[in-house]
Short mmCIF file of N, CA and C in Angstrom, two decimals:
data_model
loop_
_atom_site.label_atom_id
_atom_site.label_comp_id
_atom_site.label_asym_id
_atom_site.label_seq_id
_atom_site.Cartn_x
_atom_site.Cartn_y
_atom_site.Cartn_z
N VAL A 1 0.97 -1.20 0.09
CA VAL A 1 0.06 0.08 -0.06
C VAL A 1 0.90 1.31 -0.03
N GLU A 2 0.57 2.16 -0.97
CA GLU A 2 1.46 3.30 -0.86
C GLU A 2 1.01 4.31 0.30
N ASN A 3 1.76 4.88 0.97
CA ASN A 3 1.45 5.79 2.05
C ASN A 3 1.90 7.18 1.74
N ARG A 4 1.55 8.11 1.19
CA ARG A 4 2.05 9.41 0.60
C ARG A 4 1.92 10.31 1.79
N GLY A 5 1.32 10.23 3.18
CA GLY A 5 1.22 11.02 4.00
C GLY A 5 2.17 10.29 5.50
N ALA A 6 1.70 10.92 6.42
CA ALA A 6 2.42 10.63 7.83
C ALA A 6 1.39 9.10 8.32
N ALA A 7 1.78 9.14 9.59
CA ALA A 7 0.84 7.90 10.31
C ALA A 7 -0.51 8.14 9.66
N PHE A 8 -1.22 6.78 9.41
CA PHE A 8 -2.68 6.48 9.18
C PHE A 8 -2.81 7.40 7.87
N GLY A 9 -1.90 7.97 6.99
CA GLY A 9 -2.29 8.74 5.60
C GLY A 9 -2.31 10.11 6.13
N MET A 10 -2.25 10.54 7.04
CA MET A 10 -2.52 12.19 7.59
C MET A 10 -1.53 12.93 6.82
N LEU A 11 -2.08 14.05 6.38
CA LEU A 11 -0.94 15.07 5.70
C LEU A 11 -0.46 14.52 4.23
N ALA A 12 -1.44 13.92 3.50
CA ALA A 12 -1.03 13.31 2.20
C ALA A 12 -0.34 14.45 1.29
N ASP A 13 0.97 13.88 0.95
CA ASP A 13 1.52 14.72 -0.26
C ASP A 13 2.32 15.81 0.18
N GLN A 14 2.88 15.74 1.28
CA GLN A 14 3.69 16.64 1.95
C GLN A 14 5.18 16.10 2.44
N ARG A 15 5.58 15.26 1.35
CA ARG A 15 6.82 14.69 1.25
C ARG A 15 8.04 15.46 1.82
N TRP A 16 8.35 16.72 1.43
CA TRP A 16 9.25 17.28 1.92
C TRP A 16 9.41 17.64 3.28
N VAL A 17 8.11 17.88 3.71
CA VAL A 17 7.92 18.37 4.99
C VAL A 17 8.23 17.40 5.95
N PHE A 18 7.91 16.02 5.68
CA PHE A 18 8.47 14.95 6.45
C PHE A 18 9.63 14.53 6.26
N ILE A 19 10.23 14.67 5.12
CA ILE A 19 11.72 14.48 4.88
C ILE A 19 12.47 15.35 5.82
N LEU A 20 12.25 16.74 6.02
CA LEU A 20 12.97 17.65 6.73
C LEU A 20 12.88 17.41 8.06
N LEU A 21 11.57 16.98 8.52
CA LEU A 21 11.14 16.85 10.03
C LEU A 21 11.87 15.48 10.39
N SER A 22 11.83 14.56 9.39
CA SER A 22 12.71 13.53 9.91
C SER A 22 14.30 13.55 10.13
N VAL A 23 14.59 14.44 9.18
CA VAL A 23 16.22 14.47 9.04
C VAL A 23 16.56 15.48 10.68
N ALA A 24 15.87 16.34 10.74
CA ALA A 24 15.99 17.03 11.99
C ALA A 24 15.74 16.30 13.26
N ALA A 25 15.02 15.04 13.34
CA ALA A 25 14.74 14.62 14.57
C ALA A 25 15.68 13.55 14.55
N ILE A 26 16.11 12.91 13.58
CA ILE A 26 17.09 11.67 13.62
C ILE A 26 18.56 12.44 13.91
N VAL A 27 18.85 13.69 13.45
CA VAL A 27 20.13 14.30 13.59
C VAL A 27 20.14 14.97 15.03
N ALA A 28 18.96 15.15 15.61
CA ALA A 28 19.04 15.71 17.15
C ALA A 28 19.12 14.06 18.05
N ILE A 29 18.50 13.11 17.68
CA ILE A 29 18.66 12.16 18.52
C ILE A 29 19.94 11.44 18.45
N VAL A 30 20.63 11.42 17.16
CA VAL A 30 22.04 10.85 17.20
C VAL A 30 23.07 12.05 17.97
N ILE A 31 22.77 13.25 17.62
CA ILE A 31 23.88 14.09 18.54
C ILE A 31 23.76 13.87 20.02
N TYR A 32 22.28 13.77 20.32
CA TYR A 32 22.21 13.33 21.55
C TYR A 32 22.95 12.09 22.49
N LEU A 33 22.58 11.09 21.32
CA LEU A 33 22.97 9.84 21.95
C LEU A 33 24.62 9.58 21.69
N VAL A 34 25.18 10.18 20.85
CA VAL A 34 26.49 10.43 20.86
C VAL A 34 27.48 11.44 22.10
N TRP A 35 26.94 12.82 21.97
CA TRP A 35 27.53 13.56 22.91
C TRP A 35 26.90 13.26 24.45
N SER A 36 25.80 12.87 24.76
CA SER A 36 25.22 12.76 25.98
C SER A 36 25.54 11.35 26.56
N THR A 37 25.68 10.12 25.86
CA THR A 37 25.81 8.82 26.10
C THR A 37 24.92 8.58 27.28
N PRO A 38 23.71 8.49 27.47
CA PRO A 38 23.01 8.19 28.26
C PRO A 38 23.20 6.66 28.81
N LYS A 39 23.17 6.80 30.06
CA LYS A 39 23.69 5.25 30.70
C LYS A 39 22.44 4.10 30.73
N SER A 40 21.16 4.78 30.57
CA SER A 40 19.97 3.75 30.65
C SER A 40 19.84 3.26 29.09
N ALA A 41 19.75 1.64 29.24
CA ALA A 41 19.79 0.97 28.01
C ALA A 41 18.25 1.29 27.56
N LEU A 42 17.46 1.57 28.16
CA LEU A 42 15.94 1.55 28.01
C LEU A 42 15.75 3.05 26.73
N LEU A 43 16.51 4.05 27.87
CA LEU A 43 16.55 5.42 26.78
C LEU A 43 17.38 5.19 25.61
N ARG A 44 18.47 4.58 25.58
CA ARG A 44 19.10 4.26 24.42
C ARG A 44 18.39 3.37 23.27
N LEU A 45 17.90 2.39 23.86
CA LEU A 45 17.08 1.68 22.94
C LEU A 45 15.77 2.32 22.18
N SER A 46 15.22 2.88 22.99
CA SER A 46 14.04 3.81 22.68
C SER A 46 14.35 4.91 21.37
N LEU A 47 15.40 5.58 21.64
CA LEU A 47 15.82 6.40 20.93
C LEU A 47 16.48 6.05 19.59
N ALA A 48 17.06 5.03 19.70
CA ALA A 48 17.68 4.02 18.55
C ALA A 48 16.39 3.76 17.54
N LEU A 49 15.43 2.97 18.22
CA LEU A 49 14.15 2.42 17.49
C LEU A 49 13.43 3.72 16.55
N ILE A 50 13.21 4.71 17.33
CA ILE A 50 12.66 6.06 16.74
C ILE A 50 13.40 6.50 15.58
N ALA A 51 14.82 6.67 15.93
CA ALA A 51 15.87 6.99 14.90
C ALA A 51 15.83 6.11 13.58
N GLY A 52 15.82 4.68 13.79
CA GLY A 52 15.67 3.84 12.92
C GLY A 52 14.59 3.68 11.94
N GLY A 53 13.35 3.85 12.92
CA GLY A 53 12.40 3.68 11.93
C GLY A 53 11.87 4.94 11.09
N GLY A 54 12.62 6.14 11.33
CA GLY A 54 12.43 7.48 10.69
C GLY A 54 13.24 7.30 9.54
N ILE A 55 14.64 6.63 9.88
CA ILE A 55 15.58 6.42 8.68
C ILE A 55 14.86 5.63 7.64
N GLY A 56 14.28 4.51 7.86
CA GLY A 56 13.66 3.68 7.09
C GLY A 56 12.56 4.10 6.50
N ASN A 57 11.63 4.93 7.16
CA ASN A 57 10.56 5.67 6.04
C ASN A 57 10.94 6.68 5.21
N MET A 58 12.29 7.43 5.81
CA MET A 58 12.91 8.43 5.08
C MET A 58 13.61 7.75 3.86
N ILE A 59 14.25 6.66 3.90
CA ILE A 59 14.49 6.09 2.89
C ILE A 59 13.17 5.76 1.63
N ASP A 60 12.40 5.28 2.07
CA ASP A 60 11.42 5.33 1.09
C ASP A 60 10.73 6.40 0.51
N ARG A 61 10.62 7.36 1.39
CA ARG A 61 10.27 8.55 0.82
C ARG A 61 11.07 9.31 -0.12
N ILE A 62 12.46 9.26 0.05
CA ILE A 62 13.43 9.70 -0.85
C ILE A 62 13.25 8.96 -2.11
N GLY A 63 13.51 7.84 -1.93
CA GLY A 63 13.57 7.04 -3.29
C GLY A 63 12.25 6.75 -3.95
N ARG A 64 11.20 6.53 -3.10
CA ARG A 64 10.02 6.20 -4.03
C ARG A 64 8.98 7.19 -4.13
N GLY A 65 9.14 8.12 -3.00
CA GLY A 65 7.97 9.33 -3.16
C GLY A 65 7.03 9.01 -2.27
N PHE A 66 6.90 7.76 -1.63
CA PHE A 66 6.15 7.42 -0.72
C PHE A 66 6.50 6.20 0.36
N VAL A 67 6.00 5.81 1.28
CA VAL A 67 6.37 4.97 2.15
C VAL A 67 5.36 3.57 1.71
N VAL A 68 5.99 2.47 1.67
CA VAL A 68 5.44 1.22 1.51
C VAL A 68 4.97 0.79 2.65
N ASP A 69 3.67 0.63 3.03
CA ASP A 69 2.84 -0.11 4.18
C ASP A 69 2.68 -1.56 3.60
N PHE A 70 3.08 -2.67 4.22
CA PHE A 70 2.78 -3.95 3.97
C PHE A 70 2.40 -4.82 4.89
N ILE A 71 2.23 -4.48 6.09
CA ILE A 71 1.82 -5.42 7.38
C ILE A 71 0.37 -5.14 7.38
N ASN A 72 -0.70 -6.18 7.25
CA ASN A 72 -1.85 -5.90 7.48
C ASN A 72 -2.23 -6.77 8.45
N ALA A 73 -2.74 -6.31 9.78
CA ALA A 73 -2.84 -7.34 10.56
C ALA A 73 -4.54 -7.68 10.39
N THR A 74 -4.80 -8.69 9.91
CA THR A 74 -6.14 -9.08 9.59
C THR A 74 -6.84 -9.60 10.82
N PHE A 75 -6.35 -9.82 12.06
CA PHE A 75 -6.88 -10.40 13.39
C PHE A 75 -7.58 -9.34 13.78
N VAL A 76 -7.28 -8.03 13.80
CA VAL A 76 -7.78 -6.87 14.15
C VAL A 76 -8.14 -5.50 13.08
N ASP A 77 -9.16 -5.13 13.39
CA ASP A 77 -9.53 -3.85 12.26
C ASP A 77 -8.54 -2.84 12.41
N PHE A 78 -7.49 -2.75 11.70
CA PHE A 78 -6.48 -1.50 11.84
C PHE A 78 -5.61 -1.30 10.62
N TYR A 79 -4.97 -0.29 10.57
CA TYR A 79 -4.19 0.29 9.39
C TYR A 79 -3.19 -0.62 8.86
N VAL A 80 -2.84 -0.56 7.95
CA VAL A 80 -1.76 -1.37 7.27
C VAL A 80 -0.52 -0.37 7.54
N PHE A 81 0.54 -1.12 8.14
CA PHE A 81 1.80 -0.27 8.60
C PHE A 81 3.10 -1.08 8.05
N ASN A 82 4.27 -0.60 8.21
CA ASN A 82 5.45 -1.29 7.93
C ASN A 82 6.12 -1.56 8.88
N VAL A 83 7.67 -2.27 9.18
CA VAL A 83 8.54 -2.45 10.31
C VAL A 83 9.07 -0.99 10.67
N ALA A 84 9.55 -0.08 9.82
CA ALA A 84 9.69 1.30 10.40
C ALA A 84 8.67 1.97 11.27
N ASP A 85 7.42 1.85 10.72
CA ASP A 85 6.23 2.56 11.76
C ASP A 85 6.41 1.82 13.14
N SER A 86 6.53 0.24 13.02
CA SER A 86 6.55 -0.62 14.48
C SER A 86 7.36 0.20 15.40
N CYS A 87 8.70 0.39 14.53
CA CYS A 87 10.14 0.48 15.51
C CYS A 87 9.79 2.11 16.13
N VAL A 88 9.24 2.83 15.20
CA VAL A 88 8.80 4.36 15.70
C VAL A 88 8.12 4.39 16.87
N CYS A 89 6.93 3.17 16.60
CA CYS A 89 5.55 3.24 17.95
C CYS A 89 6.17 2.63 18.91
N VAL A 90 6.71 1.56 18.99
CA VAL A 90 7.46 0.71 20.10
C VAL A 90 8.52 1.75 20.70
N GLY A 91 9.30 2.53 20.06
CA GLY A 91 10.24 3.21 20.72
C GLY A 91 9.95 4.41 21.47
N CYS A 92 8.57 4.93 20.93
CA CYS A 92 7.93 6.08 21.59
C CYS A 92 7.32 5.73 22.83
N ALA A 93 6.60 4.31 22.63
CA ALA A 93 6.26 3.64 24.08
C ALA A 93 7.14 3.42 25.06
N LEU A 94 8.44 2.99 24.62
CA LEU A 94 9.53 2.81 25.40
C LEU A 94 9.93 3.91 25.96
N LEU A 95 10.07 5.10 25.37
CA LEU A 95 10.37 6.45 25.95
C LEU A 95 9.41 6.83 26.97
N ILE A 96 8.30 6.64 26.53
CA ILE A 96 7.19 7.11 27.57
C ILE A 96 7.51 6.40 28.97
N ILE A 97 7.65 5.17 28.77
CA ILE A 97 7.78 4.48 29.95
C ILE A 97 9.25 4.64 30.72
N TRP A 98 10.08 5.24 29.99
CA TRP A 98 11.59 5.52 30.63
C TRP A 98 11.44 6.90 31.51
N MET A 99 10.55 7.71 30.65
CA MET A 99 10.30 9.30 31.21
C MET A 99 9.45 8.94 32.52
N ILE A 100 8.54 8.13 32.69
CA ILE A 100 7.69 7.91 33.86
C ILE A 100 8.87 7.35 34.68
N TRP A 101 9.33 6.19 34.51
CA TRP A 101 10.50 5.80 35.48
C TRP A 101 11.30 6.43 35.91
N ASP A 102 11.98 7.55 35.37
CA ASP A 102 13.13 8.25 35.51
C ASP A 102 12.35 9.06 36.46
N SER A 103 11.24 9.80 36.26
CA SER A 103 10.56 10.75 37.06
C SER A 103 10.28 10.35 38.63
N VAL A 104 9.86 9.00 38.77
CA VAL A 104 9.53 8.58 39.86
C VAL A 104 10.98 8.20 40.53
N ARG A 105 12.09 7.82 39.81
CA ARG A 105 13.24 7.64 40.53
C ARG A 105 13.53 8.98 41.21
N GLU A 106 13.66 10.01 40.27
CA GLU A 106 14.24 11.14 40.81
C GLU A 106 13.24 11.70 41.69
N LYS A 107 12.16 11.63 41.91
CA LYS A 107 11.44 11.93 43.05
C LYS A 107 11.89 11.26 44.21
N ARG A 108 12.07 9.94 44.28
CA ARG A 108 12.44 8.99 45.13
C ARG A 108 13.96 9.29 45.66
N LEU A 109 14.70 9.90 44.88
CA LEU A 109 16.30 10.28 45.45
C LEU A 109 16.10 11.66 46.11
N ALA A 110 15.04 12.76 45.46
CA ALA A 110 14.85 13.83 46.23
C ALA A 110 14.56 13.67 47.45
N SER A 111 13.38 12.85 47.69
CA SER A 111 12.67 12.38 49.02
C SER A 111 13.31 11.96 49.84
N SER A 112 14.61 11.05 49.41
CA SER A 112 15.39 10.04 50.17
C SER A 112 16.58 11.23 50.87
N GLY A 113 16.99 12.14 50.08
CA GLY A 113 17.79 12.97 50.52
C GLY A 113 17.12 14.10 51.31
N ALA A 114 15.97 14.37 51.29
CA ALA A 114 15.40 15.32 52.14
C ALA A 114 14.97 14.65 53.42
N ASP A 115 14.44 13.45 53.48
CA ASP A 115 14.60 12.56 54.73
C ASP A 115 15.90 12.54 55.30
N LYS A 116 17.02 12.36 54.66
CA LYS A 116 18.27 12.12 55.56
C LYS A 116 18.47 13.54 56.08
N ALA A 117 18.30 14.68 55.35
CA ALA A 117 18.41 16.12 55.72
C ALA A 117 17.74 16.11 57.06
N ASP A 118 16.46 16.06 57.15
CA ASP A 118 15.43 16.06 58.24
C ASP A 118 16.30 15.26 59.43
N SER A 119 16.40 14.14 59.23
CA SER A 119 16.82 13.16 60.17
C SER A 119 18.07 13.66 60.73
N SER A 120 19.30 13.98 59.97
CA SER A 120 20.57 14.64 60.18
C SER A 120 20.28 16.00 61.16
N ALA A 121 19.46 17.07 60.76
CA ALA A 121 19.13 17.88 61.55
C ALA A 121 18.73 17.59 62.97
N ASP A 122 17.87 16.73 63.01
CA ASP A 122 17.37 16.20 64.44
C ASP A 122 18.37 15.68 65.19
N SER A 123 19.32 14.68 64.62
CA SER A 123 20.40 14.14 65.42
C SER A 123 21.45 14.97 65.75
N GLY A 124 21.64 16.06 64.81
CA GLY A 124 22.64 16.91 64.65
C GLY A 124 23.99 16.09 63.98
N GLU A 125 23.56 15.17 63.52
CA GLU A 125 24.74 14.63 62.26
C GLU A 125 24.67 15.82 60.98
N THR A 126 25.87 15.50 60.08
CA THR A 126 26.10 16.56 59.25
C THR A 126 25.11 15.84 57.63
N GLY A 127 24.73 14.62 57.77
CA GLY A 127 24.46 14.05 56.53
C GLY A 127 24.97 13.45 55.38
N THR A 128 24.60 12.78 54.72
CA THR A 128 25.26 12.36 53.47
C THR A 128 24.70 12.54 51.88
N PRO A 129 25.26 12.83 51.02
CA PRO A 129 24.42 12.76 49.66
C PRO A 129 23.48 11.66 49.58
N ALA A 130 22.41 12.12 48.61
CA ALA A 130 21.39 11.09 48.50
C ALA A 130 21.94 10.00 47.63
N GLY A 131 22.88 10.16 46.89
CA GLY A 131 23.24 8.89 46.25
C GLY A 131 24.17 7.95 46.98
N ASP A 132 24.68 8.30 48.21
CA ASP A 132 25.28 7.28 48.91
C ASP A 132 24.24 6.38 49.72
N SER A 133 23.24 6.30 49.70
CA SER A 133 22.16 5.44 50.17
C SER A 133 22.42 4.14 49.37
N ALA A 134 22.27 3.09 50.15
CA ALA A 134 22.16 1.78 49.60
C ALA A 134 20.98 1.47 49.00
N ASP A 135 19.61 1.92 49.22
CA ASP A 135 18.47 1.76 48.95
C ASP A 135 18.02 2.77 47.75
N THR A 136 18.97 3.47 47.23
CA THR A 136 18.82 4.37 46.05
C THR A 136 18.07 3.83 44.92
N VAL A 137 17.07 4.33 44.28
CA VAL A 137 16.38 3.76 43.12
C VAL A 137 17.22 4.04 41.92
N GLY A 138 17.73 2.99 41.12
CA GLY A 138 18.38 2.94 39.93
C GLY A 138 19.55 2.04 39.91
N ALA A 139 20.10 1.97 41.30
CA ALA A 139 20.95 1.22 41.28
C ALA A 139 20.71 -0.44 40.96
N GLY A 140 21.25 -0.63 39.90
CA GLY A 140 21.06 -2.40 39.68
C GLY A 140 19.63 -2.57 39.00
N SER A 141 19.03 -1.31 38.56
CA SER A 141 17.81 -1.49 37.98
C SER A 141 17.51 -2.24 36.48
N PRO A 142 16.58 -3.12 36.33
CA PRO A 142 16.65 -3.87 35.07
C PRO A 142 16.68 -2.78 33.72
N ILE A 143 16.17 -1.73 34.18
CA ILE A 143 15.81 -0.88 33.11
C ILE A 143 17.15 -0.19 32.40
N GLY A 144 18.11 -0.13 33.47
CA GLY A 144 19.06 0.47 33.17
C GLY A 144 19.56 1.52 34.12
N ASP A 145 20.87 1.88 34.03
CA ASP A 145 21.24 2.80 34.97
C ASP A 145 21.65 4.07 34.51
N ASP A 146 20.71 5.20 34.88
CA ASP A 146 20.77 6.76 34.18
C ASP A 146 20.65 7.54 35.43
N ALA A 147 21.59 7.29 36.12
CA ALA A 147 22.09 8.34 37.42
C ALA A 147 22.92 9.45 37.15
N GLU A 148 23.31 9.59 35.80
CA GLU A 148 24.55 10.59 35.62
C GLU A 148 23.74 12.29 35.94
N ASP A 149 22.60 12.36 35.75
CA ASP A 149 21.89 13.53 35.98
C ASP A 149 21.67 13.87 37.56
N THR A 150 21.71 12.81 38.27
CA THR A 150 21.36 13.15 39.56
C THR A 150 22.19 12.42 40.97
N ASP A 151 23.18 11.92 40.48
CA ASP A 151 24.04 11.29 41.41
C ASP A 151 25.19 12.39 41.70
N VAL A 152 25.13 12.30 43.03
CA VAL A 152 25.98 13.51 43.51
C VAL A 152 27.11 12.79 44.56
N SER A 153 27.10 11.39 44.38
CA SER A 153 28.04 10.60 45.23
C SER A 153 29.54 10.35 44.65
N GLY A 154 29.39 10.38 43.34
CA GLY A 154 30.92 10.07 42.69
C GLY A 154 30.62 8.76 42.18
N THR A 155 29.64 8.03 42.32
CA THR A 155 29.56 6.75 41.79
C THR A 155 28.25 6.92 40.61
N SER A 156 28.30 5.75 40.01
CA SER A 156 27.25 6.02 39.09
C SER A 156 26.11 4.86 39.31
N GLY A 157 25.44 5.27 40.44
CA GLY A 157 24.15 4.35 40.76
C GLY A 157 24.62 2.82 41.35
N GLY A 158 25.82 2.69 41.74
CA GLY A 158 26.06 1.22 42.27
C GLY A 158 26.61 0.28 40.97
N ASN A 159 26.97 0.88 39.90
CA ASN A 159 27.39 0.05 38.70
C ASN A 159 29.10 0.20 38.69
N ASP A 160 29.51 1.01 39.31
CA ASP A 160 31.19 1.11 39.47
C ASP A 160 31.80 0.14 39.92
N SER A 161 32.73 -0.29 39.75
CA SER A 161 33.88 -1.26 40.18
C SER A 161 34.59 -0.72 41.26
N ASN A 162 34.92 -1.19 42.42
CA ASN A 162 35.82 -0.29 43.17
C ASN A 162 37.24 -1.23 43.01
N ALA A 163 38.38 -0.98 43.72
CA ALA A 163 39.69 -1.09 43.60
C ALA A 163 39.81 -2.73 43.44
N ASN A 164 38.88 -3.36 44.48
CA ASN A 164 39.03 -4.74 44.71
C ASN A 164 38.19 -5.54 43.44
N GLY A 165 37.66 -4.79 42.52
CA GLY A 165 36.80 -5.52 41.68
C GLY A 165 35.45 -5.90 41.83
N GLY A 166 34.96 -5.15 43.00
CA GLY A 166 33.38 -5.45 43.41
C GLY A 166 32.81 -4.45 42.91
N THR A 167 31.50 -4.50 43.27
CA THR A 167 30.55 -3.52 43.15
C THR A 167 30.70 -2.45 44.22
N ALA A 168 30.78 -1.20 43.75
CA ALA A 168 31.00 0.09 44.72
C ALA A 168 29.86 -0.13 45.72
N SER A 169 29.88 0.24 47.11
CA SER A 169 29.06 0.26 47.92
C SER A 169 29.35 1.51 48.96
N PRO A 170 28.03 1.89 49.67
CA PRO A 170 28.39 3.23 50.47
C PRO A 170 29.56 3.13 51.36
N GLU A 171 29.70 1.51 51.66
CA GLU A 171 31.00 1.40 52.67
C GLU A 171 32.07 1.71 52.12
N ALA A 172 32.25 1.25 50.77
CA ALA A 172 33.39 1.76 49.52
C ALA A 172 33.78 2.82 49.54
N ASN A 173 32.66 3.73 49.41
CA ASN A 173 32.73 5.00 49.02
C ASN A 173 33.32 6.06 50.32
N GLU A 174 33.34 5.54 51.51
CA GLU A 174 33.83 6.25 52.90
C GLU A 174 35.34 5.93 52.83
N GLU A 175 35.89 4.94 52.18
CA GLU A 175 37.29 4.80 52.20
C GLU A 175 37.93 6.16 51.64
#
């Protein structure tokens, strides 16, 4: 099926608009991935899927003048789509999941730091940075470690190795 528009055939015959927007988005994603090198595997995967799907559709648009949609899910009443469309959709869904997960993680880190500051003030202690806690969210997360923006302890959320070759722990940071 020839698709001369965007998703579901919207904005048909606007080929150059889609090419320019795709190029801008792909360049922005690649620059972010190369310069920022996010630690979260989920973030890297989601952005790679979005960029890959954009590149796939852009190749069709430049070479054919339209995108070829060929997957027809007959078991549900749905639009015809292609692999690149699937990559963009799955990448966007994973990006949303990562954004929610990261927001929750940051709130937990912030509240963990605030709780420590409150308890330190009550007991007269000086307190420790939020990243020194063994119970911080993100350390060893199956989604990936993305503590580069919030970590103040000098570790990367518990995935750094100490001099003995083990996993860095709060006790190892005190040495």
